[in-house]
PDB file of C-alpha atoms in Angstrom:
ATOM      1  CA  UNK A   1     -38.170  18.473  41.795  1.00 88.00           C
ATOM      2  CA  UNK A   2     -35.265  16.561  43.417  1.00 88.00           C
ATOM      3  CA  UNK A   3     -33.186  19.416  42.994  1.00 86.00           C
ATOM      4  CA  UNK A   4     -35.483  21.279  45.025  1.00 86.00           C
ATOM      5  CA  UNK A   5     -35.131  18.748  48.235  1.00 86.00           C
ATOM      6  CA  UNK A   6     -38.672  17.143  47.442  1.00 89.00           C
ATOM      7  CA  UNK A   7     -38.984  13.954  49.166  1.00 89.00           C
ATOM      8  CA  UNK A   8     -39.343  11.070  46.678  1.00 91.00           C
ATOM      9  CA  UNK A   9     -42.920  10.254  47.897  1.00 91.00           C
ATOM     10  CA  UNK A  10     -43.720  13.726  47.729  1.00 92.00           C
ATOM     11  CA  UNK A  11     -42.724  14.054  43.288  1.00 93.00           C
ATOM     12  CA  UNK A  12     -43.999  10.460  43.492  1.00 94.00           C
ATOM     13  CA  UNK A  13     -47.966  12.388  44.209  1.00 94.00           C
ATOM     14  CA  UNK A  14     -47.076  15.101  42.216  1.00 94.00           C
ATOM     15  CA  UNK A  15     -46.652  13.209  39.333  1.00 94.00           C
ATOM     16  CA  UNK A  16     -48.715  10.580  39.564  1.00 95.00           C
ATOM     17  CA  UNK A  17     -46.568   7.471  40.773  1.00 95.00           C
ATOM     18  CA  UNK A  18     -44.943   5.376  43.036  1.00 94.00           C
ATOM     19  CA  UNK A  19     -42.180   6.410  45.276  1.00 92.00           C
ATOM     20  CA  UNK A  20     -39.818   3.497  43.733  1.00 92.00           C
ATOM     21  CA  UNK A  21     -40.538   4.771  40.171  1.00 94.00           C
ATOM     22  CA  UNK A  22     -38.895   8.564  41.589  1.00 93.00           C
ATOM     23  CA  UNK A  23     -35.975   6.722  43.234  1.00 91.00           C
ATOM     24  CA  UNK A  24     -35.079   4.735  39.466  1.00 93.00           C
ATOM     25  CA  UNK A  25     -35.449   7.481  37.845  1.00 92.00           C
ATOM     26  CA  UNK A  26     -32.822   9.349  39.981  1.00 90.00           C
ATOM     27  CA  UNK A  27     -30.592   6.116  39.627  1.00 90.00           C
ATOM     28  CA  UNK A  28     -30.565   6.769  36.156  1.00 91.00           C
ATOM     29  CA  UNK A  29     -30.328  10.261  35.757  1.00 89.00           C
ATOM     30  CA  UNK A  30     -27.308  10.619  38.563  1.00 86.00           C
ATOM     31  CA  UNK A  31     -23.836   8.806  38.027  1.00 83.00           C
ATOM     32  CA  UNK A  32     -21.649   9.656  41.217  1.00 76.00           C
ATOM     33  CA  UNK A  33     -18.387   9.873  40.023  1.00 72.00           C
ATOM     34  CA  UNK A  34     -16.271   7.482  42.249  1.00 63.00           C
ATOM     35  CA  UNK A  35     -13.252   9.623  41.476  1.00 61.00           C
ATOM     36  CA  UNK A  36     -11.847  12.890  40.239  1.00 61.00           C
ATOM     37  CA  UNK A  37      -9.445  13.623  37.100  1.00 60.00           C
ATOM     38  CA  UNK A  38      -7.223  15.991  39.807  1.00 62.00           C
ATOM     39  CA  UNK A  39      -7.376  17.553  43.210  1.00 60.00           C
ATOM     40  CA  UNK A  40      -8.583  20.843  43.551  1.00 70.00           C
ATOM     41  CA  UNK A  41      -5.280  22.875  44.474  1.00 70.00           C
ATOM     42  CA  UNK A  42      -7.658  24.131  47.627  1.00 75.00           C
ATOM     43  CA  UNK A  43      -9.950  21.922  49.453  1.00 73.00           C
ATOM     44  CA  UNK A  44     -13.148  22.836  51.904  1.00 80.00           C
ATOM     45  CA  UNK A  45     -14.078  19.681  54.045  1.00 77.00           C
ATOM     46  CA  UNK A  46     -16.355  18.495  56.948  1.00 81.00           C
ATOM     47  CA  UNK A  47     -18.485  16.071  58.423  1.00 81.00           C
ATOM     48  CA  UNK A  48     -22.132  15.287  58.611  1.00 83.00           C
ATOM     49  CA  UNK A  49     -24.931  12.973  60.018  1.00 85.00           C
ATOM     50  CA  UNK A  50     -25.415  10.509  57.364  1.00 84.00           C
ATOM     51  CA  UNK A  51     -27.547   7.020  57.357  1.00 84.00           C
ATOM     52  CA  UNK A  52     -28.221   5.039  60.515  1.00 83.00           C
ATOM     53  CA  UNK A  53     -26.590   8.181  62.652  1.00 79.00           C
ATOM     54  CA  UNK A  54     -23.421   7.405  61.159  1.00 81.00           C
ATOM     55  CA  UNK A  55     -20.818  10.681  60.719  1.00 80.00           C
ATOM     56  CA  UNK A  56     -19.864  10.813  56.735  1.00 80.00           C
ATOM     57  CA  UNK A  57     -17.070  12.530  55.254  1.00 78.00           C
ATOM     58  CA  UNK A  58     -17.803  15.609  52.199  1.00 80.00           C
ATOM     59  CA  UNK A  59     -14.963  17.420  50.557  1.00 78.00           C
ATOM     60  CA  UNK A  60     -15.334  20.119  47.895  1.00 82.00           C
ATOM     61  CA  UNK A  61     -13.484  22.920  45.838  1.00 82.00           C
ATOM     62  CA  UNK A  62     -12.799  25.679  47.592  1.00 81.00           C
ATOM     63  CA  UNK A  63     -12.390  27.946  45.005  1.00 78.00           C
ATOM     64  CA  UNK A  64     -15.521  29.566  43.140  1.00 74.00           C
ATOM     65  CA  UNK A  65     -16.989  26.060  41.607  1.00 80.00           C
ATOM     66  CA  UNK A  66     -17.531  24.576  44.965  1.00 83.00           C
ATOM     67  CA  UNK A  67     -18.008  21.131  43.287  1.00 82.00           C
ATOM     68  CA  UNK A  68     -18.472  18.219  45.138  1.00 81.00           C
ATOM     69  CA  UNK A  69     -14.910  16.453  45.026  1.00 77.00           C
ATOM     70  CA  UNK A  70     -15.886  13.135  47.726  1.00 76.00           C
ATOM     71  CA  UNK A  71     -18.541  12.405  50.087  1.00 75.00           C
ATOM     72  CA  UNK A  72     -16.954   9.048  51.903  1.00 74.00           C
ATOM     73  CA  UNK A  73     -19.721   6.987  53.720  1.00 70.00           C
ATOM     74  CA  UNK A  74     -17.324   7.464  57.122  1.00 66.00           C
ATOM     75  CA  UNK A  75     -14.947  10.113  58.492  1.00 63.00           C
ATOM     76  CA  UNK A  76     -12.445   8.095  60.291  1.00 59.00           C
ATOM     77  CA  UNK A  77      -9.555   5.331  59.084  1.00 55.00           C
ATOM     78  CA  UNK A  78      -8.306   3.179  61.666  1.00 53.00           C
ATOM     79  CA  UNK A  79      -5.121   4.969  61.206  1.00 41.00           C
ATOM     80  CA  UNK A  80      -6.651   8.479  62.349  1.00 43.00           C
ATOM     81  CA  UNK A  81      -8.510   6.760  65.272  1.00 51.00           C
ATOM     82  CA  UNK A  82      -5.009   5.041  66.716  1.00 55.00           C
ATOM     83  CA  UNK A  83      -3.206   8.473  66.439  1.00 44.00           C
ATOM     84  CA  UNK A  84      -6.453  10.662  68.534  1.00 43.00           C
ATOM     85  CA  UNK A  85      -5.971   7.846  71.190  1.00 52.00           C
ATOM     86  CA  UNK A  86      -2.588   8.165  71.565  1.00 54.00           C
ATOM     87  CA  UNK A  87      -2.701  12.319  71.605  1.00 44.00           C
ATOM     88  CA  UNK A  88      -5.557  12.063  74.303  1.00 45.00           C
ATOM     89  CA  UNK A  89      -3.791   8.836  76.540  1.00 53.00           C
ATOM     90  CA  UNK A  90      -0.209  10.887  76.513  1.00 56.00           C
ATOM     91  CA  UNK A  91      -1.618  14.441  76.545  1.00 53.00           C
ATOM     92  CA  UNK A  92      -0.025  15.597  80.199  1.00 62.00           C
ATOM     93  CA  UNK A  93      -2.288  18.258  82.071  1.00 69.00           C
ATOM     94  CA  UNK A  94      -0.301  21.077  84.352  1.00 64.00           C
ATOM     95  CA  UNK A  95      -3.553  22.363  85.943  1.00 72.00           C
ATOM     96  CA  UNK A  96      -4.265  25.516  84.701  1.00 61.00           C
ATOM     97  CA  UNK A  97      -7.278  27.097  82.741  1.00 59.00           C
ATOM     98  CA  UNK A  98      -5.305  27.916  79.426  1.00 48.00           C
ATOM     99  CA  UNK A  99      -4.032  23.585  79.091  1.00 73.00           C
ATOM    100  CA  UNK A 100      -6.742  23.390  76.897  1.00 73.00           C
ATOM    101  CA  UNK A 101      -6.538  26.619  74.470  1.00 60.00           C
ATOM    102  CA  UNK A 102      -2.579  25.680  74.650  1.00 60.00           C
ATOM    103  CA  UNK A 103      -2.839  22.162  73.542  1.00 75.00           C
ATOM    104  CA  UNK A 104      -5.226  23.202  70.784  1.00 76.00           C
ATOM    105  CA  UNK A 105      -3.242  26.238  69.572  1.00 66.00           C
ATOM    106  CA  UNK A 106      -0.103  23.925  69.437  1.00 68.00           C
ATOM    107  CA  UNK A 107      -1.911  20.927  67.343  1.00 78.00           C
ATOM    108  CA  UNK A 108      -3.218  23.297  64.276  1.00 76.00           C
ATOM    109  CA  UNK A 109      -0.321  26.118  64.634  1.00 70.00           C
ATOM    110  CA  UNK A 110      -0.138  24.982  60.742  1.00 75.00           C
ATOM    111  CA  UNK A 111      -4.005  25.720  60.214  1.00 76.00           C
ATOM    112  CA  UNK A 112      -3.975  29.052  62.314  1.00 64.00           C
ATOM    113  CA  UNK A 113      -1.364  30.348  60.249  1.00 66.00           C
ATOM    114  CA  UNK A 114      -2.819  29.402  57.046  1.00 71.00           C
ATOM    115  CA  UNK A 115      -5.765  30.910  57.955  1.00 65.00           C
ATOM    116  CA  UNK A 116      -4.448  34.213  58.402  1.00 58.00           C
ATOM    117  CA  UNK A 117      -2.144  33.763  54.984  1.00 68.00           C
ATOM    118  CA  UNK A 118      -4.599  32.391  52.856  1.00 75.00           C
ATOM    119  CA  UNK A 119      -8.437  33.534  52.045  1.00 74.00           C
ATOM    120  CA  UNK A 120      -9.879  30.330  51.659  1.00 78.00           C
ATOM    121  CA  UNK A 121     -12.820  29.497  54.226  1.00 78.00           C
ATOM    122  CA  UNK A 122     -14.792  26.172  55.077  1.00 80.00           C
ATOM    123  CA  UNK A 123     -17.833  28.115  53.984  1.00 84.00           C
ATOM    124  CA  UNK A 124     -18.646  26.676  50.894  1.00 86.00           C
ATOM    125  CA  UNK A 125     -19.079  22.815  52.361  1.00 86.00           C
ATOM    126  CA  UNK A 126     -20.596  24.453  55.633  1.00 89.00           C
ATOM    127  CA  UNK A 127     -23.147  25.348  52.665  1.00 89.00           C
ATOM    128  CA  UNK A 128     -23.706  22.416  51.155  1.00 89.00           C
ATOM    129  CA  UNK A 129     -23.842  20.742  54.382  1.00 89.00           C
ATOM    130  CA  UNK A 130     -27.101  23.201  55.653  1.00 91.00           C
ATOM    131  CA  UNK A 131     -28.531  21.740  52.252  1.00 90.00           C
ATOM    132  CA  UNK A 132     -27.941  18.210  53.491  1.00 90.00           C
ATOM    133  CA  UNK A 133     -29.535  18.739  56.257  1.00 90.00           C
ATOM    134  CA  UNK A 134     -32.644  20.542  54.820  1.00 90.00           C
ATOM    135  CA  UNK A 135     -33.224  17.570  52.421  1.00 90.00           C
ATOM    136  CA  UNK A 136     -32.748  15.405  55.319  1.00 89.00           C
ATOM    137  CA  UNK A 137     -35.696  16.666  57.526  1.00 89.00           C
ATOM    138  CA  UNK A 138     -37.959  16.929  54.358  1.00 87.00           C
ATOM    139  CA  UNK A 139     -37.572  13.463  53.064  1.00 85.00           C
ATOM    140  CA  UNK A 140     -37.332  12.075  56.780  1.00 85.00           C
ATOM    141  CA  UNK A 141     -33.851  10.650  56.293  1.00 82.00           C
ATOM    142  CA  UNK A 142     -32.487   7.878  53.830  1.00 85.00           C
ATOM    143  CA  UNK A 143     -31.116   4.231  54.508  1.00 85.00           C
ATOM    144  CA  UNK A 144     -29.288   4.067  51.268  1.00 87.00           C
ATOM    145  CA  UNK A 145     -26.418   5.865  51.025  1.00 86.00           C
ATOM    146  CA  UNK A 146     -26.490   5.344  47.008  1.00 87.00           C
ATOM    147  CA  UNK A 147     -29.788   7.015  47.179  1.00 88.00           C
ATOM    148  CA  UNK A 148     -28.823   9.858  49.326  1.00 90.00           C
ATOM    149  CA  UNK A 149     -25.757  10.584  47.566  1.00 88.00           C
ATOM    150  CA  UNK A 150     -27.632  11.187  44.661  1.00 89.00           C
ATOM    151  CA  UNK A 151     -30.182  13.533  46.102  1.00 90.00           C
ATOM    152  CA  UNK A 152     -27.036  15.204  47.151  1.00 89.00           C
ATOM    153  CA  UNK A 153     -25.482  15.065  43.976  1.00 88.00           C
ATOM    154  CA  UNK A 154     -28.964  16.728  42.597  1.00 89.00           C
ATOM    155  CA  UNK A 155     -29.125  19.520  44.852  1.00 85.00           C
ATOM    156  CA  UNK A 156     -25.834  20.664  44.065  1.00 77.00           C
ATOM    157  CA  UNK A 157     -26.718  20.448  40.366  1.00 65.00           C
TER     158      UNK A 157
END
């Protein structure tokens, strides 16, 4: 039933106990795995609304598996957040319409052509993020991000 998105209180009437009960017995039965033998030679990655409105980080396989390779609890180092700063504070304007499709072009030339080379797509995790979401709104969030990992680690299952 977790598999299917149920909300814990919801298997917890089904069958006949308490909500805490549900949540053990997913403890049990789901060991994240904190990391992975190798790198998928391809990767699919994005972002999503996680606990307390927090942004969290997911990364899977982009070839046909699809398995879940991370899901950090946030997107952005300190490292990542100094170096957007720095774009955006010395990014110089020369007041026409196309500055911005310019600028962007420029910083993922590297990802535009690959795109057109290679036919790998963020698909999969776009996927497995519209599951996230569903479970979500039908267990009316989580505040443990142990918890919710597993539920995601179930519905992937």
């Amino acid at each position: 039933m977790a598999r299917e998105g149920i909300t814990a209180t919801g298997i917890a009437r089904i069958c006949h106990c308490s909500p805490s009960s549900v949540i053990r017995i997913i403890d049990e039965a789901v060991e994240l795995k904190s990391r992975v033998a190798r790198l998928p030679e391809n990767l699919c990655f994005d972002e999503f609304r996680s606990v307390n409105s927090t942004m969290s980080f997911i990364c899977c396989d982009a070839e046909v598996s699809h398995d879940i390779v991370a899901i950090l609890e946030n997107r952005l180092t300190k490292t990542i957040r100094e170096r957007l700063i720095d774009v955006l504070e010395n990014y110089r304007r020369s007041g026409q319409n196309m500055d911005t499709a310019i600028s962007t072009f420029k910083k993922n030339m590297i990802a535009v052509l690959n795109s057109v080379e290679y036919d790998f797509s963020n698909g999969p995790v776009e996927g497995i993020n519209r599951r996230i979401k569903s479970l979500k709104r039908s267990c009316f969030g989580f505040r443990n991000l142990d918890n919710f990992r597993k539920r995601i680690a179930l519905i992937r299952s």
